[in-house]
XYZ file of C-alpha atoms in Angstrom:
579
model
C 95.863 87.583 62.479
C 93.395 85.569 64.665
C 94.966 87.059 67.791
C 93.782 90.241 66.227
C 90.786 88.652 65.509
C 90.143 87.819 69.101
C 90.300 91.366 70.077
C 88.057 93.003 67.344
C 85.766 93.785 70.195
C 88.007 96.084 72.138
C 89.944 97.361 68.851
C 86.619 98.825 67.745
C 85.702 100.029 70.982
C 89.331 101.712 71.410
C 88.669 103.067 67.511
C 85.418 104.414 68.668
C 86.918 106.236 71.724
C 89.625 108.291 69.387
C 87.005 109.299 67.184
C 84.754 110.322 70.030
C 87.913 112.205 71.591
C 88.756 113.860 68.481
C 85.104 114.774 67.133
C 84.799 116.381 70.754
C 88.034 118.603 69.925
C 85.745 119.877 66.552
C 82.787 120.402 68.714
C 84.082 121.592 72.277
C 84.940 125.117 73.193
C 88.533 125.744 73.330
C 91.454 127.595 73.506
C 94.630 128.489 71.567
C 97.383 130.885 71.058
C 98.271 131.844 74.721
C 100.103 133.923 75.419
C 102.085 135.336 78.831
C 102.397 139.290 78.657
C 104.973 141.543 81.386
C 106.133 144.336 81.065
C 108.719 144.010 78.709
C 108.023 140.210 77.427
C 105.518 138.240 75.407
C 105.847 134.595 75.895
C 103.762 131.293 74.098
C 102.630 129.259 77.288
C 100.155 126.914 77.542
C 97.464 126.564 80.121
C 97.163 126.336 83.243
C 99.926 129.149 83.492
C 102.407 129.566 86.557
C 105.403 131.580 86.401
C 107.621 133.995 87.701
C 106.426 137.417 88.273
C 107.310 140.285 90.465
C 104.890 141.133 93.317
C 102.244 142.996 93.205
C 102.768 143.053 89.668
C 100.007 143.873 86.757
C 100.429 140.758 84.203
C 98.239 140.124 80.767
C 97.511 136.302 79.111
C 95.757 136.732 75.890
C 94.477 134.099 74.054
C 92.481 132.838 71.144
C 89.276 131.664 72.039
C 86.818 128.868 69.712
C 82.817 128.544 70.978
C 82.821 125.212 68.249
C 79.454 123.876 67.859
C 78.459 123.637 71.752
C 78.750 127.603 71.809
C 77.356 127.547 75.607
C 80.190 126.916 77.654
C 80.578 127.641 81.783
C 84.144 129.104 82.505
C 86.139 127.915 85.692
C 88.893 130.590 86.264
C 91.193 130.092 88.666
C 93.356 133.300 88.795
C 96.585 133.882 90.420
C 96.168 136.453 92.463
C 93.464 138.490 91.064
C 91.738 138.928 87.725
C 90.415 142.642 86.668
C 89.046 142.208 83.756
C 88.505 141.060 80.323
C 89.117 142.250 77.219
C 86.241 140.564 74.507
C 87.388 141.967 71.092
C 87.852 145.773 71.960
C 84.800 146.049 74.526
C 85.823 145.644 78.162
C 83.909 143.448 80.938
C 84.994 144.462 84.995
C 85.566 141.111 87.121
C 86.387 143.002 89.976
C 83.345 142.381 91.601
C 82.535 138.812 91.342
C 83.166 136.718 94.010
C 86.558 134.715 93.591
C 87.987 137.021 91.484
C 90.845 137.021 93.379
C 90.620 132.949 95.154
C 93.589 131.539 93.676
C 92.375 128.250 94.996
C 88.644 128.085 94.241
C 88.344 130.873 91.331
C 85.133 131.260 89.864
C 82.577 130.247 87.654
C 80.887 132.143 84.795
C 79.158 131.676 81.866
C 80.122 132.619 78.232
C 76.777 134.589 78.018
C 77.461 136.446 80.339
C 81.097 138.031 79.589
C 81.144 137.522 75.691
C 77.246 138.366 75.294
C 76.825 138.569 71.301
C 80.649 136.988 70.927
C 79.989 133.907 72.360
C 78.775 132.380 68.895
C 81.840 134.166 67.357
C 85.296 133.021 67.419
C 87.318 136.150 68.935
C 90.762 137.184 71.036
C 90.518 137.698 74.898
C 93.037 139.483 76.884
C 92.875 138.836 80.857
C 94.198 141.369 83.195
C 95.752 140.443 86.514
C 97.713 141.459 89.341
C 99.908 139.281 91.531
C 100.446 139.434 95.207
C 103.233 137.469 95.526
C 104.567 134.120 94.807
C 104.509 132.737 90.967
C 101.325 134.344 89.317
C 99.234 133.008 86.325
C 95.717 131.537 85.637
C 93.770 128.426 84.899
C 90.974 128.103 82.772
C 88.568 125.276 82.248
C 85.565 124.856 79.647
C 82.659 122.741 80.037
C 79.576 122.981 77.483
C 76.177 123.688 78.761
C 74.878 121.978 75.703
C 72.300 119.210 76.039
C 73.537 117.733 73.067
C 77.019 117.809 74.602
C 75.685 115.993 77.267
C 74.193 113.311 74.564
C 77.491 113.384 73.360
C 79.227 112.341 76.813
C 76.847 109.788 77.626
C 77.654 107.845 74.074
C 81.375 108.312 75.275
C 80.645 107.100 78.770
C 78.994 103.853 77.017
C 82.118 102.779 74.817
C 84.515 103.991 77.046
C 82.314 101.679 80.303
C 81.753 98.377 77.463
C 85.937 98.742 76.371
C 86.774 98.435 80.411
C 83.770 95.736 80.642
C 85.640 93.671 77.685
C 89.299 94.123 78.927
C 88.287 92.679 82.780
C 85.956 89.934 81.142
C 89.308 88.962 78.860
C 91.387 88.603 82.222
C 88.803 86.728 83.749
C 86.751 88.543 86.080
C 83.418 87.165 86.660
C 80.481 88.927 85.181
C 78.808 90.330 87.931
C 82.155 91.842 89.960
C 83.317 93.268 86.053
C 79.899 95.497 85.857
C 80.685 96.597 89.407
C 83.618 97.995 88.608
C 82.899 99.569 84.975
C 79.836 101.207 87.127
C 82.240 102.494 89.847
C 85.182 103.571 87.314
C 82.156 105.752 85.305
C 81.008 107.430 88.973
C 84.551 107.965 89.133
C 84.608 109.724 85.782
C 81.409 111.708 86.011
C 83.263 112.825 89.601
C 86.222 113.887 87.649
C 84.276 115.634 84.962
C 83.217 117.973 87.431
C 85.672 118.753 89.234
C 88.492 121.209 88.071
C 92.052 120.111 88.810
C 92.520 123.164 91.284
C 89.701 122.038 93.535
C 90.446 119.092 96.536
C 93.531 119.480 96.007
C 96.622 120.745 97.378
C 100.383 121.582 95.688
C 98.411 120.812 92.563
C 100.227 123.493 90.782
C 103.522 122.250 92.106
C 102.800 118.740 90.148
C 101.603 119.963 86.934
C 104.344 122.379 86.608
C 106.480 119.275 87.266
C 104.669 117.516 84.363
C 105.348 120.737 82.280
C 108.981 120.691 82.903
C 109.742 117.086 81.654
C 106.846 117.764 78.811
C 108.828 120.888 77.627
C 112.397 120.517 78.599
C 112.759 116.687 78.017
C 114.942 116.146 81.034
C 113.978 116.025 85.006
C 114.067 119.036 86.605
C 116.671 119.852 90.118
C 114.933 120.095 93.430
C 114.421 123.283 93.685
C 113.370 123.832 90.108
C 109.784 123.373 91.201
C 107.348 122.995 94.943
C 107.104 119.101 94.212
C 110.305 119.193 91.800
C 111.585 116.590 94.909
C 109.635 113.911 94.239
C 110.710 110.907 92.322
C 110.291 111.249 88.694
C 107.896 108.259 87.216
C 104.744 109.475 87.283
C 106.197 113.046 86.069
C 107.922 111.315 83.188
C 105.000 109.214 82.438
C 102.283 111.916 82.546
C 104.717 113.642 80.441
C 103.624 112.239 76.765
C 99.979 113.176 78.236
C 100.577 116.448 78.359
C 102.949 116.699 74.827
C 99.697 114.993 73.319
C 96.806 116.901 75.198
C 98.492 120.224 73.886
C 99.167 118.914 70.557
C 95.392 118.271 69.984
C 94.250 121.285 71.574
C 92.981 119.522 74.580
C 92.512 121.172 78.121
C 96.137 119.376 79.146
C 95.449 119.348 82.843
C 91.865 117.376 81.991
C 93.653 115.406 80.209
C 95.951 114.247 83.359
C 92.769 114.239 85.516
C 91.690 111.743 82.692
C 94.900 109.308 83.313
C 93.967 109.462 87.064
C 90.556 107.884 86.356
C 92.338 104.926 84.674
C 94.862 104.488 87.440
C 91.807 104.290 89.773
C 90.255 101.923 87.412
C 93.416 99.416 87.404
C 93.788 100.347 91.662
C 90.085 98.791 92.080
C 90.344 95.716 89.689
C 94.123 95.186 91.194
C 92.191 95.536 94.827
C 89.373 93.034 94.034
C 91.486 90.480 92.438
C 93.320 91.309 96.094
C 90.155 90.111 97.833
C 89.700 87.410 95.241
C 92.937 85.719 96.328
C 91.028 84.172 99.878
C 87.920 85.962 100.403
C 84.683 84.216 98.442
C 81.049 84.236 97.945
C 79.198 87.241 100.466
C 82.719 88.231 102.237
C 84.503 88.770 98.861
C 81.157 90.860 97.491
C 80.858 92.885 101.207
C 84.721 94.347 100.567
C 84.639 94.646 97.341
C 81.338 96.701 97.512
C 83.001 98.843 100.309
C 85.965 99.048 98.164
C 84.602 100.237 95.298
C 82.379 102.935 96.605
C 84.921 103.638 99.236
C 84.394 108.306 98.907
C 87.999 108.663 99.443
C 88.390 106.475 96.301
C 86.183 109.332 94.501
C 88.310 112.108 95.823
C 91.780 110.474 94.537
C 90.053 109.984 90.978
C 90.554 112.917 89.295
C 93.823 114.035 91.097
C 96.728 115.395 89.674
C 100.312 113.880 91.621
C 101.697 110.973 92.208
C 99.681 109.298 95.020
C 97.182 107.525 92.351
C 100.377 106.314 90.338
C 101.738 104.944 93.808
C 98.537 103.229 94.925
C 97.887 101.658 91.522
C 101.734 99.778 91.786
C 101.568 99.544 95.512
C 97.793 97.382 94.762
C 99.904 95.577 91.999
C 102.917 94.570 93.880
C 100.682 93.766 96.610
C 98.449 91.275 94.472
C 101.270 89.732 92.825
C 102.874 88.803 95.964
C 99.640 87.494 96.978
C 98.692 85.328 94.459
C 102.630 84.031 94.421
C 102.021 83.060 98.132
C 98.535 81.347 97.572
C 101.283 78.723 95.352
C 100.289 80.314 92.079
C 102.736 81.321 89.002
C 106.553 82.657 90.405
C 105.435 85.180 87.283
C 103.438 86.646 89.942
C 106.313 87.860 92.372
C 108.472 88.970 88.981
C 105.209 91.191 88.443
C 105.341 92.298 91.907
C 109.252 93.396 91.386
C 108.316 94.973 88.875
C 105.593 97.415 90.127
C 107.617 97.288 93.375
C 110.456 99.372 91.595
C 107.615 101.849 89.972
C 106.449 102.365 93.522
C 109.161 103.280 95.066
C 110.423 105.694 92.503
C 107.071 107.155 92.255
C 106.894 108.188 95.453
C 109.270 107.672 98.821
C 105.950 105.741 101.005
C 107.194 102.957 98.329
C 109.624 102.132 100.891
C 106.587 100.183 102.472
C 105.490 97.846 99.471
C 109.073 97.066 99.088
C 108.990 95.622 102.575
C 105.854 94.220 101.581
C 107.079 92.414 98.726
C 109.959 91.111 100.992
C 107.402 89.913 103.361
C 105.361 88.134 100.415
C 108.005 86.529 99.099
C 109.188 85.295 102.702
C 105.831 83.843 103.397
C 105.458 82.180 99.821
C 108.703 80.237 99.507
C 108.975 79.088 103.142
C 105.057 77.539 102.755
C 105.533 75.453 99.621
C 106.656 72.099 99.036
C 109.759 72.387 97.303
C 112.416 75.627 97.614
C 114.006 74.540 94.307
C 113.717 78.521 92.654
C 112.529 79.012 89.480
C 114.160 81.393 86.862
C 110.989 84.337 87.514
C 111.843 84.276 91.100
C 115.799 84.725 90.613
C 114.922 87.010 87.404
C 112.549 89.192 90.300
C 115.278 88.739 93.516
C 117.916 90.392 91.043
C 115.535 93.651 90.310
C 114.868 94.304 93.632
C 118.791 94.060 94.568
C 119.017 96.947 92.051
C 116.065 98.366 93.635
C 117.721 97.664 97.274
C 121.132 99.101 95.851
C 118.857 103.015 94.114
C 117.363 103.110 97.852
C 121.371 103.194 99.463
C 122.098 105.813 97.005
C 118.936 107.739 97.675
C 119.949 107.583 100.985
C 123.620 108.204 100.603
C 122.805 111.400 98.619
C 120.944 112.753 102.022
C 117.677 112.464 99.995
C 114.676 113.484 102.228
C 111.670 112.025 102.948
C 109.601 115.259 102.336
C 111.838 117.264 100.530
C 109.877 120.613 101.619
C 109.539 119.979 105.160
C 111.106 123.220 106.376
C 108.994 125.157 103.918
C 105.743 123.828 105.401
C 103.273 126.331 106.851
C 103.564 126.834 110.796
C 99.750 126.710 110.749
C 100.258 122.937 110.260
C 102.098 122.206 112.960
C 100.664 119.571 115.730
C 101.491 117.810 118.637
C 103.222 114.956 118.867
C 102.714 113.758 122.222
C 102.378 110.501 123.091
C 98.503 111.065 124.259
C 98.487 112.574 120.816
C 99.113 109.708 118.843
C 97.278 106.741 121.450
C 94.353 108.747 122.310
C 90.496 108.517 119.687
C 88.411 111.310 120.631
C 84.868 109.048 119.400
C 82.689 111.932 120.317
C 84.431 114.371 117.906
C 84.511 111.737 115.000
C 80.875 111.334 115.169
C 79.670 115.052 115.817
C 82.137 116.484 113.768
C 81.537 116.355 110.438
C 84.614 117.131 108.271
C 87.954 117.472 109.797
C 90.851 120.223 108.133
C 94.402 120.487 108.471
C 94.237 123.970 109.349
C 92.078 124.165 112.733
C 92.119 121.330 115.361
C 88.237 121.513 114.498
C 87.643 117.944 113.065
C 90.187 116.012 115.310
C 93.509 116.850 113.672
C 95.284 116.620 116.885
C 94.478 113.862 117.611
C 96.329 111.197 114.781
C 93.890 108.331 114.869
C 91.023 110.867 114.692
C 92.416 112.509 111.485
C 93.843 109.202 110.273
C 90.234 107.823 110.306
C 88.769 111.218 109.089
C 90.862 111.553 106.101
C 90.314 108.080 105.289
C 86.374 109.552 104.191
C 86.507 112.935 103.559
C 90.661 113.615 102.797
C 91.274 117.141 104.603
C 88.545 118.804 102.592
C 85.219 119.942 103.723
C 83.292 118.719 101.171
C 79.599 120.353 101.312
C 77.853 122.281 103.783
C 74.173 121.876 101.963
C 71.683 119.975 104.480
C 71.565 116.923 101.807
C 75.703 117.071 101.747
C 75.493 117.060 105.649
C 73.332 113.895 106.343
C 75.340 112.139 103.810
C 78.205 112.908 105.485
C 77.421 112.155 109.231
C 76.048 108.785 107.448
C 79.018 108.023 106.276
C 80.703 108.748 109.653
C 78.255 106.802 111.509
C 78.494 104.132 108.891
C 82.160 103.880 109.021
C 82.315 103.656 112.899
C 80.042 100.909 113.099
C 81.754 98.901 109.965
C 85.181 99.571 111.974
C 83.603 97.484 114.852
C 82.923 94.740 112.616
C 86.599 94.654 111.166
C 88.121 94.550 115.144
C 85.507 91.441 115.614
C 86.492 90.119 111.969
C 90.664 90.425 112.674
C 89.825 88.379 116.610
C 87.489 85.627 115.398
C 89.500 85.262 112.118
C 92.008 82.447 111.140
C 95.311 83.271 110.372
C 96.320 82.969 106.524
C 99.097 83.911 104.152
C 96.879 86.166 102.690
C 95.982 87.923 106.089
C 99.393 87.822 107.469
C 100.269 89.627 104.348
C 97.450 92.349 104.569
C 97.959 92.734 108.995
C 101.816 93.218 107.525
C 101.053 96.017 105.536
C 98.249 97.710 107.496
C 100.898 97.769 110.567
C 103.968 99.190 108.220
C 101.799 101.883 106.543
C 100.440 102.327 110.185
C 103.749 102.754 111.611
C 104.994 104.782 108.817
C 102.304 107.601 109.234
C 103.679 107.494 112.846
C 107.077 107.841 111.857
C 106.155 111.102 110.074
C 104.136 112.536 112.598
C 106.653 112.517 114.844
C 109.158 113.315 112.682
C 107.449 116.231 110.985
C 104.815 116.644 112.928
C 102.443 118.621 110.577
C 98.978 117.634 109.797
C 100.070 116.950 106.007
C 102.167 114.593 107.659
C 99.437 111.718 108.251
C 96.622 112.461 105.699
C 94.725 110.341 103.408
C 97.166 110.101 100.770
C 98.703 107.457 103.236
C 95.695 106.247 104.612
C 94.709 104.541 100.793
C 96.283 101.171 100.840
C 95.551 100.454 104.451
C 92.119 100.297 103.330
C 93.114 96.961 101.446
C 94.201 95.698 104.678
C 90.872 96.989 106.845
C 88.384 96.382 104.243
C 88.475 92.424 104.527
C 88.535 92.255 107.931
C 85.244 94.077 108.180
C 83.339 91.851 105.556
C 85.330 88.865 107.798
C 83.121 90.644 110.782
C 79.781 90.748 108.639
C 79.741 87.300 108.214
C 81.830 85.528 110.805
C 80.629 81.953 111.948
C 77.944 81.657 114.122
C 77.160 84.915 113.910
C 73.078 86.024 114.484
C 70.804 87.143 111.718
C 70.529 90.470 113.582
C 74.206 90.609 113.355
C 74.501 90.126 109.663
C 71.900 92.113 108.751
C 72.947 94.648 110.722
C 76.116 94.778 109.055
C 75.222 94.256 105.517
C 72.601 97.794 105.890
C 75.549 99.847 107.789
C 77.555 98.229 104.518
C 75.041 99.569 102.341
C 74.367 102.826 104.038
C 77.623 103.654 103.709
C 78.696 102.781 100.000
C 74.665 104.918 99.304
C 76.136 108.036 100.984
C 79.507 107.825 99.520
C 77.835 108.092 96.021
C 75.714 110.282 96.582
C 77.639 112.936 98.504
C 80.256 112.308 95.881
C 78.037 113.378 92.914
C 76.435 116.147 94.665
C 79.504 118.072 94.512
């Protein structure tokens, strides 16, 4: 009872959550009763919908739709191919000329008043009409109120959900100051997320949640070729799984709902990261990374992302920070910790192959440093799960398993160059005038792989904005970036060698080396984008804040680096929340 007690505080403020979550159900807009309609079948589904159907094919999904109180609400649609019309009770409204109407990736935006005029107070039955080109054809819908009181309503969420976060790192011992910076970052993350639709900055999105579907619905993990992604290692599926079961059950937008998971993955990824830092970096170094860190845009972008990369960084920063603090000579609990998010990482995704040589590497470097090699039941409990883990990875391998499982399915207007002048060469000129960089057009530096390593690091593949304000935020960031990467070569020369930095050079080199590896192996531009360049950021980050403040260094110096430092995180934000 007085352990309970001791964590009234975050009880109430998880109590206060549910009932802000389920009064927001009562009040929200939403939908129910879908349904999938061919030719000669009617099927329940729930949304988003992706399925089989014959090209060029005229499909219907009806549906029940609920205004609640917040009766304003602003539509996303994001149809697959194209969307017709709409059928509002028995009156008709044309989408056929509306821009998007037929952008499976981007869709559309619209407001209830303006396609369910006098229904949009009324609770009613829409039909949408659609046609599809080719490929699996369906729709995705998302509702957001245009209510200022929904917005009051949000911002009381916002609070409990930012104090319960604040509570939970102050109970594991994060100091004050460092605990507020991350609430504040995890809440830019979720006002990110809350605007942005799980369609957009992203690709094979549709491949993962049908995934999640699969294992939701069917209970069992689906073959290879069941689904785009179906390849992939099944944690994160299986685990996003009870999500979705739950989302649906409560007649929440499902796919928000895994967009909502992502935002606490990037929440534990940034505390795991700091406490990182915290291991050997102190006073203005550790605040300088963990700053740059926190605000880091590409940690925005990952946020609200549906697949398995945030799973992977959140047990790659784990495993990484557990073998850490085991080599700094504190708790062997630490590297059984590290085993144990080692194993998640790996099967969430095959780039785990690097933080299991990374938690070799930790554990190398922590029991040949300390005074006695007498082991300790955690570290024989943690060398036996990785020989199991060592023993899955011969069997993945012995079962021809591939690294991307649909290489040969990849678009031709990927492919690159591999050349050796290709992979040593950095164009600096096109990094600096070049805003965004895409894996379509060699615009933006994708041939070159340091170019659109360092590019995707900011932006992913995306181009984000092309408003003037979106712009100058953007070449700030590049400019920023360029400098700070100065700072971190200077930080990694002048720097003395510890078993933290050994650790951190170790990874940066293998995640390094492994983005070569696929680039020359598959070389397509999706072969060596940001959702590898993510950890190495851990390894970068304190090298540059090691360059800020390096000994002897001149006021101009310093200064210098703490505004490009500041500069930067400032434009990350606010390009991020311009969006």
């Amino acid at each position: 009872m007085q352990k309970i007690k001791s964590w009234r505080v975050e009880i109430i403020c998880v109590l206060l959550l549910l009932l802000c979550i389920f009064f927001g159900t009562k009040i929200s807009p939403s939908i129910s009763d879908v349904k999938l309609i061919q030719k000669d079948s009617e099927s329940a589904e729930s949304l988003p919908i992706s399925e089989e159907v014959g090209d060029n094919q005229n499909f219907q999904v009806s549906m029940h739709y609920s205004p609640g109180i917040f009766s304003k609400a602003i539509w996303k649609i994001t149809p697959d191919d194209c969307l017709n019309k709409i059928k509002v009770g028995t009156q008709i409204f044309y989408t056929d000329t509306i821009p998007g109407h037929c952008n499976y990736v981007n869709g559309f935006s619209i407001s209830s008043a303006d396609f369910l005029r006098e229904k949009q107070e009324e609770e009613t039955d829409l039909t949408f009409f659609l046609k599809n080109n080719g490929g699996p054809g369906g729709i995705s819908i998302a509702l957001q109120s245009a209510s200022v009181f929904f917005f009051g309503y949000l911002t009381i969420t916002f609070f409990i959900f930012g104090v319960l976060l604040f509570c939970l790192l102050h109970r594991f011992k994060i100091p004050t100051p460092f605990a507020f910076a991350i609430v504040i970052a995890t809440l830019l993350h979720g006002i990110y997320a809350l605007n942005t639709p799980h369609t957009v900055r992203a690709h094979d999105v549709e491949g993962h949640v049908n995934y999640i579907k699969y294992v939701a619905e069917e209970l069992k993990i689906p073959a290879d070729n069941d689904c785009w992604t179906c390849y992939q290692p099944p944690v994160y599926y299986t685990a996003m799984a009870p999500i979705w079961t739950i989302a649906n059950f409560s007649h929440i937008d499902s796919t928000k709902a895994i967009q909502w998971a992502s935002v606490i993955l990037s929440f534990l990824l940034m505390t795991f990261g700091f406490v990182c830092f915290r291991s050997f970096l102190t006073g203005k170094i550790l605040w300088a990374a963990t700053l740059l860190w926190l605000f880091c845009p590409i940690g925005f972008l990952i946020a609200p992302r549906i697949g398995n990369d945030q799973f992977f960084f959140a047990a790659h920063a784990l495993t990484l920070m557990g073998v850490m603090l085991y080599a700094n000579n504190k708790s062997s609990k630490f590297l059984l910790l590290a085993a144990i998010s080692c194993w998640i990482s790996f099967w969430s995704k095959s780039t785990g192959s690097v933080t299991v040589a990374i938690w070799c590497i930790g554990f190398v470097v922590g029991y040949v440093t300390r005074d006695s090699w007498k082991m300790k039941k955690s570290e024989y409990a943690a060398i036996i799960i990785m020989l199991f883990l060592f023993a899955g990875m011969i069997l993945r391998l012995f079962f021809g398993k591939e690294i991307v499982g649909n290489a040969e399915s990849l678009h031709s207007g990927l492919a690159i160059s591999a050349a050796p002048i290709n992979l040593l060469v950095f164009d600096v000129l096109d990094f600096l005038k070049t805003t965004y960089t895409s894996a379509w057009n060699d615009e933006g530096g994708r041939q070159f792989f340091i170019n659109y390593m360092a590019k995707t690091s900011l932006f992913g593949e995306f181009t984000l904005t092309r408003t003037p304000f979106g712009i100058w935020c953007a070449t700030l960031l590049n400019l920023s970036a360029f400098v700070l990467a100065i700072y971190a070569f200077v930080g990694f020369w002048k720097h003395k060698f510890s078993k933290a930095t050994l650790i951190l050079t170790a990874q940066g080199i293998l995640f390094f080396a492994a983005m070569a590896f696929l680039r020359i192996k598959i070389p397509y531009a999706c072969s060596s984008d940001f959702r590898y360049v993510m950890p190495m950021l851990l390894s970068f980050i304190p090298f540059v804040s090691m360059g800020i403040f390096k000994e002897n260094s001149s006021t101009k110096w310093k200064n210098l680096g703490v505004a490009m430092t500041i500069i930067f995180c400032a434009s990350s934000v606010l390009l991020m929340l311009s969006l």
